[in-house]
């Protein structure tokens, strides 16, 4: 590692964000998620359900997929993190999970528009998503090795900004060259590239293989420039589980860490709910085309990159806790705005018939969600570094992954429950506000300077 400069190692580490961001940008939120919702809704319509019931069923099956993958990620992450810390190896695990990412994303090509194999699409999506999230845990655990506690916040923020820039570029490429509109043309009026058949939605389905290719290409700098320190550790699974048990048993004595894990569990669940259902909401409720959702995504990603970079600067100056609190308060306001808006009114004020103000407001809210979400995730990663013992970095980030994923079913389930109870998709998003508010409470006991006991 001596012949690779610290700056180059940081750039290599940043390239993971650049390489992996399209899974979240293209597949979870802006392209595949809304495409799958359309396919599922049309499938249920063909089975005799009414329009609203078909949309609810489509949202339900997507929520179920996110719930199952979230549970797999959440409960598996701490065990693997503990084993990695015991054995002293991380990169071999990152290679394994990278293969899962590529295989799962590539297989989404076979999610056909007639809905005949949509369960296959969910399985492939889940495989890749688990790979992406598991790899991220090991990547995050390398952050403390890249700088001092005062520097890691800015490094983390710049990494998120770089990643969002990669997501933005990949989304622009997809929209201009591949994703077909209702007229069969791309956003700039071209036929889908490579002779892809627009009638079979091949321009949209190619999002999976291209996401896989993007990841495989841009992980090369990571594997070239990021090196692990030589280790003589040869831990076993039983040793890892024992260490994990002792670590969990110590949490009641570490009030700041316990409070932070509880807080981040709730507010990151709320944020993931916004990410997981934002594109679905635009497609099923506002009835936007995929290209419109894509443009919405471009705005959100530009905001995400800018806010993440600025948030990293603020983290370095003020520390991560004030940044986290600021971001959550603004996200609460944004969510209240969305819940209080419909096609005919906003905050109870009637709108003229055919007004496009709801679309404009939703675009603005999307920009803030993207930007503040990036800031919140970056500062949260930085705060976790301040709570991680040097000899248990991966294990700590495994628990961080658990706190962010073990309850990931709550937001989708509450959104589904309230939507079913009210029959109103707009009001169905209101539980996200509650999750953000409740998530603020444990921050009272979180030490701004952290706890590395």
mmCIF file of N, CA and C in Angstrom, residues 187-282:
data_model
loop_
_atom_site.group_PDB
_atom_site.id
_atom_site.type_symbol
_atom_site.label_atom_id
_atom_site.label_comp_id
_atom_site.label_asym_id
_atom_site.label_seq_id
_atom_site.Cartn_x
_atom_site.Cartn_y
_atom_site.Cartn_z
ATOM 1 N N UNK A 187 -36.037 10.338 -25.341
ATOM 2 C CA UNK A 187 -36.293 11.716 -24.937
ATOM 3 C C UNK A 187 -35.896 12.719 -26.012
ATOM 4 N N UNK A 188 -34.876 12.417 -26.810
ATOM 5 C CA UNK A 188 -34.432 13.342 -27.854
ATOM 6 C C UNK A 188 -34.911 12.910 -29.241
ATOM 7 N N UNK A 189 -35.924 12.043 -29.281
ATOM 8 C CA UNK A 189 -36.560 11.696 -30.538
ATOM 9 C C UNK A 189 -35.889 10.612 -31.353
ATOM 10 N N UNK A 190 -35.009 9.827 -30.756
ATOM 11 C CA UNK A 190 -34.330 8.750 -31.469
ATOM 12 C C UNK A 190 -35.015 7.412 -31.205
ATOM 13 N N UNK A 191 -34.808 6.467 -32.130
ATOM 14 C CA UNK A 191 -35.169 5.085 -31.828
ATOM 15 C C UNK A 191 -34.199 4.567 -30.769
ATOM 16 N N UNK A 192 -34.623 3.636 -29.907
ATOM 17 C CA UNK A 192 -33.688 3.067 -28.935
ATOM 18 C C UNK A 192 -32.440 2.517 -29.612
ATOM 19 N N UNK A 193 -31.289 2.759 -29.014
ATOM 20 C CA UNK A 193 -30.001 2.392 -29.611
ATOM 21 C C UNK A 193 -29.889 0.881 -29.805
ATOM 22 N N UNK A 194 -28.979 0.510 -30.689
ATOM 23 C CA UNK A 194 -28.646 -0.899 -30.954
ATOM 24 C C UNK A 194 -29.826 -1.692 -31.526
ATOM 25 N N UNK A 195 -30.785 -0.976 -32.120
ATOM 26 C CA UNK A 195 -31.917 -1.661 -32.727
ATOM 27 C C UNK A 195 -32.862 -2.312 -31.746
ATOM 28 N N UNK A 196 -32.874 -1.860 -30.500
ATOM 29 C CA UNK A 196 -33.755 -2.435 -29.488
ATOM 30 C C UNK A 196 -35.214 -2.175 -29.850
ATOM 31 N N UNK A 197 -36.062 -3.150 -29.558
ATOM 32 C CA UNK A 197 -37.469 -3.118 -29.951
ATOM 33 C C UNK A 197 -38.285 -2.333 -28.924
ATOM 34 N N UNK A 198 -38.766 -1.159 -29.348
ATOM 35 C CA UNK A 198 -39.530 -0.314 -28.431
ATOM 36 C C UNK A 198 -40.850 -0.966 -28.037
ATOM 37 N N UNK A 199 -41.446 -1.745 -28.933
ATOM 38 C CA UNK A 199 -42.738 -2.359 -28.628
ATOM 39 C C UNK A 199 -42.628 -3.394 -27.510
ATOM 40 N N UNK A 200 -41.454 -3.946 -27.305
ATOM 41 C CA UNK A 200 -41.209 -4.899 -26.217
ATOM 42 C C UNK A 200 -40.490 -4.246 -25.038
ATOM 43 N N UNK A 201 -40.454 -2.900 -25.053
ATOM 44 C CA UNK A 201 -39.823 -2.129 -23.971
ATOM 45 C C UNK A 201 -38.361 -2.516 -23.763
ATOM 46 N N UNK A 202 -37.704 -2.917 -24.844
ATOM 47 C CA UNK A 202 -36.302 -3.321 -24.703
ATOM 48 C C UNK A 202 -35.414 -2.131 -24.354
ATOM 49 N N UNK A 203 -35.805 -0.929 -24.788
ATOM 50 C CA UNK A 203 -35.030 0.259 -24.445
ATOM 51 C C UNK A 203 -35.062 0.551 -22.957
ATOM 52 N N UNK A 204 -36.154 0.178 -22.311
ATOM 53 C CA UNK A 204 -36.254 0.325 -20.858
ATOM 54 C C UNK A 204 -35.614 -0.856 -20.146
ATOM 55 N N UNK A 205 -35.846 -2.067 -20.640
ATOM 56 C CA UNK A 205 -35.322 -3.272 -19.984
ATOM 57 C C UNK A 205 -33.803 -3.351 -20.027
ATOM 58 N N UNK A 206 -33.185 -2.636 -20.982
ATOM 59 C CA UNK A 206 -31.723 -2.669 -21.068
ATOM 60 C C UNK A 206 -31.080 -1.978 -19.869
ATOM 61 N N UNK A 207 -31.901 -1.282 -19.056
ATOM 62 C CA UNK A 207 -31.368 -0.593 -17.887
ATOM 63 C C UNK A 207 -30.623 -1.555 -16.963
ATOM 64 N N UNK A 208 -31.102 -2.801 -16.860
ATOM 65 C CA UNK A 208 -30.428 -3.764 -15.991
ATOM 66 C C UNK A 208 -29.034 -4.128 -16.477
ATOM 67 N N UNK A 209 -28.901 -4.635 -17.716
ATOM 68 C CA UNK A 209 -27.569 -4.970 -18.215
ATOM 69 C C UNK A 209 -26.617 -3.782 -18.249
ATOM 70 N N UNK A 210 -27.123 -2.582 -18.590
ATOM 71 C CA UNK A 210 -26.236 -1.423 -18.630
ATOM 72 C C UNK A 210 -25.780 -1.027 -17.221
ATOM 73 N N UNK A 211 -26.646 -1.186 -16.236
ATOM 74 C CA UNK A 211 -26.247 -0.921 -14.849
ATOM 75 C C UNK A 211 -25.151 -1.895 -14.419
ATOM 76 N N UNK A 212 -25.306 -3.153 -14.823
ATOM 77 C CA UNK A 212 -24.284 -4.156 -14.502
ATOM 78 C C UNK A 212 -22.959 -3.827 -15.176
ATOM 79 N N UNK A 213 -23.008 -3.440 -16.448
ATOM 80 C CA UNK A 213 -21.795 -3.095 -17.186
ATOM 81 C C UNK A 213 -21.116 -1.872 -16.585
ATOM 82 N N UNK A 214 -21.910 -0.875 -16.233
ATOM 83 C CA UNK A 214 -21.384 0.347 -15.619
ATOM 84 C C UNK A 214 -20.606 0.005 -14.343
ATOM 85 N N UNK A 215 -21.197 -0.830 -13.500
ATOM 86 C CA UNK A 215 -20.553 -1.203 -12.250
ATOM 87 C C UNK A 215 -19.244 -1.948 -12.506
ATOM 88 N N UNK A 216 -19.287 -2.906 -13.416
ATOM 89 C CA UNK A 216 -18.094 -3.705 -13.692
ATOM 90 C C UNK A 216 -16.948 -2.837 -14.209
ATOM 91 N N UNK A 217 -17.262 -1.871 -15.046
ATOM 92 C CA UNK A 217 -16.229 -0.993 -15.617
ATOM 93 C C UNK A 217 -15.619 -0.080 -14.555
ATOM 94 N N UNK A 218 -16.483 0.568 -13.774
ATOM 95 C CA UNK A 218 -15.997 1.626 -12.899
ATOM 96 C C UNK A 218 -15.568 1.141 -11.523
ATOM 97 N N UNK A 219 -15.671 -0.150 -11.273
ATOM 98 C CA UNK A 219 -15.054 -0.698 -10.064
ATOM 99 C C UNK A 219 -13.565 -0.963 -10.276
ATOM 100 N N UNK A 220 -13.106 -0.903 -11.510
ATOM 101 C CA UNK A 220 -11.687 -1.163 -11.795
ATOM 102 C C UNK A 220 -10.769 -0.227 -11.005
ATOM 103 N N UNK A 221 -11.029 1.113 -10.984
ATOM 104 C CA UNK A 221 -10.144 1.977 -10.173
ATOM 105 C C UNK A 221 -10.150 1.609 -8.699
ATOM 106 N N UNK A 222 -11.293 1.184 -8.183
ATOM 107 C CA UNK A 222 -11.330 0.777 -6.774
ATOM 108 C C UNK A 222 -10.369 -0.381 -6.531
ATOM 109 N N UNK A 223 -10.475 -1.426 -7.333
ATOM 110 C CA UNK A 223 -9.638 -2.602 -7.104
ATOM 111 C C UNK A 223 -8.160 -2.335 -7.415
ATOM 112 N N UNK A 224 -7.877 -1.326 -8.244
ATOM 113 C CA UNK A 224 -6.490 -0.981 -8.546
ATOM 114 C C UNK A 224 -5.858 -0.138 -7.441
ATOM 115 N N UNK A 225 -6.620 0.752 -6.828
ATOM 116 C CA UNK A 225 -6.053 1.758 -5.943
ATOM 117 C C UNK A 225 -6.324 1.543 -4.466
ATOM 118 N N UNK A 226 -7.273 0.695 -4.119
ATOM 119 C CA UNK A 226 -7.569 0.466 -2.703
ATOM 120 C C UNK A 226 -6.957 -0.864 -2.292
ATOM 121 N N UNK A 227 -6.115 -0.822 -1.285
ATOM 122 C CA UNK A 227 -5.427 -2.013 -0.816
ATOM 123 C C UNK A 227 -5.706 -2.221 0.676
ATOM 124 N N UNK A 228 -5.709 -3.461 1.084
ATOM 125 C CA UNK A 228 -5.842 -3.772 2.503
ATOM 126 C C UNK A 228 -4.460 -3.935 3.111
ATOM 127 N N UNK A 229 -4.361 -3.589 4.380
ATOM 128 C CA UNK A 229 -3.109 -3.814 5.084
ATOM 129 C C UNK A 229 -2.909 -5.315 5.284
ATOM 130 N N UNK A 230 -1.675 -5.789 5.187
ATOM 131 C CA UNK A 230 -1.414 -7.220 5.430
ATOM 132 C C UNK A 230 -1.903 -7.632 6.813
ATOM 133 N N UNK A 231 -2.455 -8.824 6.917
ATOM 134 C CA UNK A 231 -2.998 -9.284 8.189
ATOM 135 C C UNK A 231 -2.616 -10.735 8.442
ATOM 136 N N UNK A 232 -2.504 -11.054 9.697
ATOM 137 C CA UNK A 232 -2.237 -12.446 10.090
ATOM 138 C C UNK A 232 -3.459 -13.057 10.767
ATOM 139 N N UNK A 233 -4.587 -12.326 10.725
ATOM 140 C CA UNK A 233 -5.800 -12.821 11.360
ATOM 141 C C UNK A 233 -6.378 -13.996 10.575
ATOM 142 N N UNK A 234 -6.879 -14.977 11.289
ATOM 143 C CA UNK A 234 -7.550 -16.127 10.659
ATOM 144 C C UNK A 234 -8.744 -16.521 11.533
ATOM 145 N N UNK A 235 -9.689 -15.620 11.620
ATOM 146 C CA UNK A 235 -10.836 -15.843 12.487
ATOM 147 C C UNK A 235 -11.816 -16.851 11.923
ATOM 148 N N UNK A 236 -12.629 -17.416 12.805
ATOM 149 C CA UNK A 236 -13.668 -18.359 12.412
ATOM 150 C C UNK A 236 -15.036 -17.709 12.578
ATOM 151 N N UNK A 237 -16.058 -18.368 12.025
ATOM 152 C CA UNK A 237 -17.416 -17.848 12.138
ATOM 153 C C UNK A 237 -17.848 -17.809 13.604
ATOM 154 N N UNK A 238 -17.505 -18.845 14.372
ATOM 155 C CA UNK A 238 -17.903 -18.874 15.781
ATOM 156 C C UNK A 238 -17.246 -17.734 16.555
ATOM 157 N N UNK A 239 -15.980 -17.437 16.244
ATOM 158 C CA UNK A 239 -15.317 -16.312 16.889
ATOM 159 C C UNK A 239 -16.014 -14.999 16.517
ATOM 160 N N UNK A 240 -16.413 -14.907 15.244
ATOM 161 C CA UNK A 240 -17.091 -13.698 14.774
ATOM 162 C C UNK A 240 -18.422 -13.512 15.497
ATOM 163 N N UNK A 241 -19.176 -14.599 15.644
ATOM 164 C CA UNK A 241 -20.467 -14.506 16.322
ATOM 165 C C UNK A 241 -20.285 -14.146 17.794
ATOM 166 N N UNK A 242 -19.247 -14.702 18.415
ATOM 167 C CA UNK A 242 -18.971 -14.367 19.804
ATOM 168 C C UNK A 242 -18.617 -12.902 19.969
ATOM 169 N N UNK A 243 -17.798 -12.417 19.057
ATOM 170 C CA UNK A 243 -17.411 -11.013 19.112
ATOM 171 C C UNK A 243 -18.614 -10.111 18.885
ATOM 172 N N UNK A 244 -19.473 -10.501 17.931
ATOM 173 C CA UNK A 244 -20.671 -9.718 17.665
ATOM 174 C C UNK A 244 -21.577 -9.691 18.895
ATOM 175 N N UNK A 245 -21.730 -10.856 19.554
ATOM 176 C CA UNK A 245 -22.561 -10.912 20.750
ATOM 177 C C UNK A 245 -22.049 -9.997 21.836
ATOM 178 N N UNK A 246 -20.732 -9.985 22.033
ATOM 179 C CA UNK A 246 -20.155 -9.106 23.060
ATOM 180 C C UNK A 246 -20.344 -7.638 22.698
ATOM 181 N N UNK A 247 -20.238 -7.357 21.399
ATOM 182 C CA UNK A 247 -20.398 -5.971 20.947
ATOM 183 C C UNK A 247 -21.831 -5.494 21.198
ATOM 184 N N UNK A 248 -22.806 -6.345 20.864
ATOM 185 C CA UNK A 248 -24.203 -5.981 21.080
ATOM 186 C C UNK A 248 -24.496 -5.842 22.570
ATOM 187 N N UNK A 249 -23.919 -6.750 23.382
ATOM 188 C CA UNK A 249 -24.131 -6.690 24.830
ATOM 189 C C UNK A 249 -23.577 -5.406 25.434
ATOM 190 N N UNK A 250 -22.594 -4.789 24.762
ATOM 191 C CA UNK A 250 -21.997 -3.557 25.288
ATOM 192 C C UNK A 250 -22.820 -2.319 24.968
ATOM 193 N N UNK A 251 -23.794 -2.446 24.078
ATOM 194 C CA UNK A 251 -24.546 -1.270 23.630
ATOM 195 C C UNK A 251 -25.261 -0.533 24.764
ATOM 196 N N UNK A 252 -25.903 -1.241 25.728
ATOM 197 C CA UNK A 252 -26.554 -0.483 26.809
ATOM 198 C C UNK A 252 -25.606 0.413 27.584
ATOM 199 N N UNK A 253 -24.316 0.088 27.592
ATOM 200 C CA UNK A 253 -23.337 0.924 28.298
ATOM 201 C C UNK A 253 -22.847 2.070 27.425
ATOM 202 N N UNK A 254 -23.176 2.021 26.146
ATOM 203 C CA UNK A 254 -22.748 3.069 25.207
ATOM 204 C C UNK A 254 -23.995 3.828 24.759
ATOM 205 N N UNK A 255 -24.448 4.726 25.608
ATOM 206 C CA UNK A 255 -25.732 5.401 25.400
ATOM 207 C C UNK A 255 -25.746 6.183 24.094
ATOM 208 N N UNK A 256 -24.661 6.882 23.793
ATOM 209 C CA UNK A 256 -24.624 7.694 22.585
ATOM 210 C C UNK A 256 -24.762 6.827 21.333
ATOM 211 N N UNK A 257 -24.006 5.724 21.282
ATOM 212 C CA UNK A 257 -24.082 4.836 20.124
ATOM 213 C C UNK A 257 -25.464 4.210 20.014
ATOM 214 N N UNK A 258 -26.005 3.740 21.128
ATOM 215 C CA UNK A 258 -27.321 3.107 21.109
ATOM 216 C C UNK A 258 -28.390 4.089 20.639
ATOM 217 N N UNK A 259 -28.321 5.316 21.135
ATOM 218 C CA UNK A 259 -29.291 6.334 20.720
ATOM 219 C C UNK A 259 -29.135 6.660 19.238
ATOM 220 N N UNK A 260 -27.871 6.723 18.786
ATOM 221 C CA UNK A 260 -27.660 7.046 17.377
ATOM 222 C C UNK A 260 -28.169 5.943 16.466
ATOM 223 N N UNK A 261 -27.903 4.679 16.816
ATOM 224 C CA UNK A 261 -28.392 3.574 15.998
ATOM 225 C C UNK A 261 -29.929 3.577 15.946
ATOM 226 N N UNK A 262 -30.567 3.862 17.092
ATOM 227 C CA UNK A 262 -32.028 3.922 17.106
ATOM 228 C C UNK A 262 -32.565 5.063 16.274
ATOM 229 N N UNK A 263 -31.921 6.224 16.371
ATOM 230 C CA UNK A 263 -32.351 7.381 15.593
ATOM 231 C C UNK A 263 -32.182 7.138 14.100
ATOM 232 N N UNK A 264 -30.990 6.679 13.722
ATOM 233 C CA UNK A 264 -30.727 6.482 12.295
ATOM 234 C C UNK A 264 -31.593 5.376 11.720
ATOM 235 N N UNK A 265 -31.950 4.393 12.542
ATOM 236 C CA UNK A 265 -32.841 3.331 12.092
ATOM 237 C C UNK A 265 -34.153 3.921 11.589
ATOM 238 N N UNK A 266 -34.670 4.913 12.302
ATOM 239 C CA UNK A 266 -35.963 5.485 11.955
ATOM 240 C C UNK A 266 -35.865 6.497 10.822
ATOM 241 N N UNK A 267 -34.910 7.433 10.911
ATOM 242 C CA UNK A 267 -34.901 8.455 9.867
ATOM 243 C C UNK A 267 -34.364 7.925 8.539
ATOM 244 N N UNK A 268 -33.469 6.928 8.587
ATOM 245 C CA UNK A 268 -33.038 6.331 7.311
ATOM 246 C C UNK A 268 -34.129 5.453 6.713
ATOM 247 N N UNK A 269 -34.961 4.846 7.561
ATOM 248 C CA UNK A 269 -36.103 4.091 7.060
ATOM 249 C C UNK A 269 -37.073 5.026 6.352
ATOM 250 N N UNK A 270 -37.298 6.204 6.939
ATOM 251 C CA UNK A 270 -38.163 7.195 6.304
ATOM 252 C C UNK A 270 -37.586 7.636 4.961
ATOM 253 N N UNK A 271 -36.270 7.877 4.936
ATOM 254 C CA UNK A 271 -35.634 8.310 3.692
ATOM 255 C C UNK A 271 -35.710 7.224 2.625
ATOM 256 N N UNK A 272 -35.463 5.970 3.012
ATOM 257 C CA UNK A 272 -35.569 4.875 2.053
ATOM 258 C C UNK A 272 -36.997 4.720 1.547
ATOM 259 N N UNK A 273 -37.981 5.036 2.403
ATOM 260 C CA UNK A 273 -39.367 5.015 1.953
ATOM 261 C C UNK A 273 -39.609 6.042 0.857
ATOM 262 N N UNK A 274 -39.030 7.232 1.015
ATOM 263 C CA UNK A 274 -39.165 8.252 -0.027
ATOM 264 C C UNK A 274 -38.495 7.805 -1.317
ATOM 265 N N UNK A 275 -37.292 7.234 -1.208
ATOM 266 C CA UNK A 275 -36.582 6.771 -2.391
ATOM 267 C C UNK A 275 -37.314 5.614 -3.067
ATOM 268 N N UNK A 276 -37.803 4.677 -2.251
ATOM 269 C CA UNK A 276 -38.418 3.481 -2.810
ATOM 270 C C UNK A 276 -39.758 3.726 -3.449
ATOM 271 N N UNK A 277 -40.459 4.805 -3.041
ATOM 272 C CA UNK A 277 -41.815 5.029 -3.540
ATOM 273 C C UNK A 277 -41.984 6.350 -4.280
ATOM 274 N N UNK A 278 -40.924 7.158 -4.364
ATOM 275 C CA UNK A 278 -41.037 8.430 -5.077
ATOM 276 C C UNK A 278 -41.386 8.246 -6.541
ATOM 277 N N UNK A 279 -40.631 7.386 -7.224
ATOM 278 C CA UNK A 279 -40.907 7.131 -8.632
ATOM 279 C C UNK A 279 -42.227 6.399 -8.826
ATOM 280 N N UNK A 280 -42.537 5.482 -7.895
ATOM 281 C CA UNK A 280 -43.813 4.762 -7.954
ATOM 282 C C UNK A 280 -44.971 5.739 -7.824
ATOM 283 N N UNK A 281 -44.849 6.678 -6.898
ATOM 284 C CA UNK A 281 -45.889 7.699 -6.695
ATOM 285 C C UNK A 281 -46.084 8.532 -7.962
ATOM 286 N N UNK A 282 -44.972 8.959 -8.556
ATOM 287 C CA UNK A 282 -45.075 9.780 -9.770
ATOM 288 C C UNK A 282 -45.744 9.009 -10.900
#
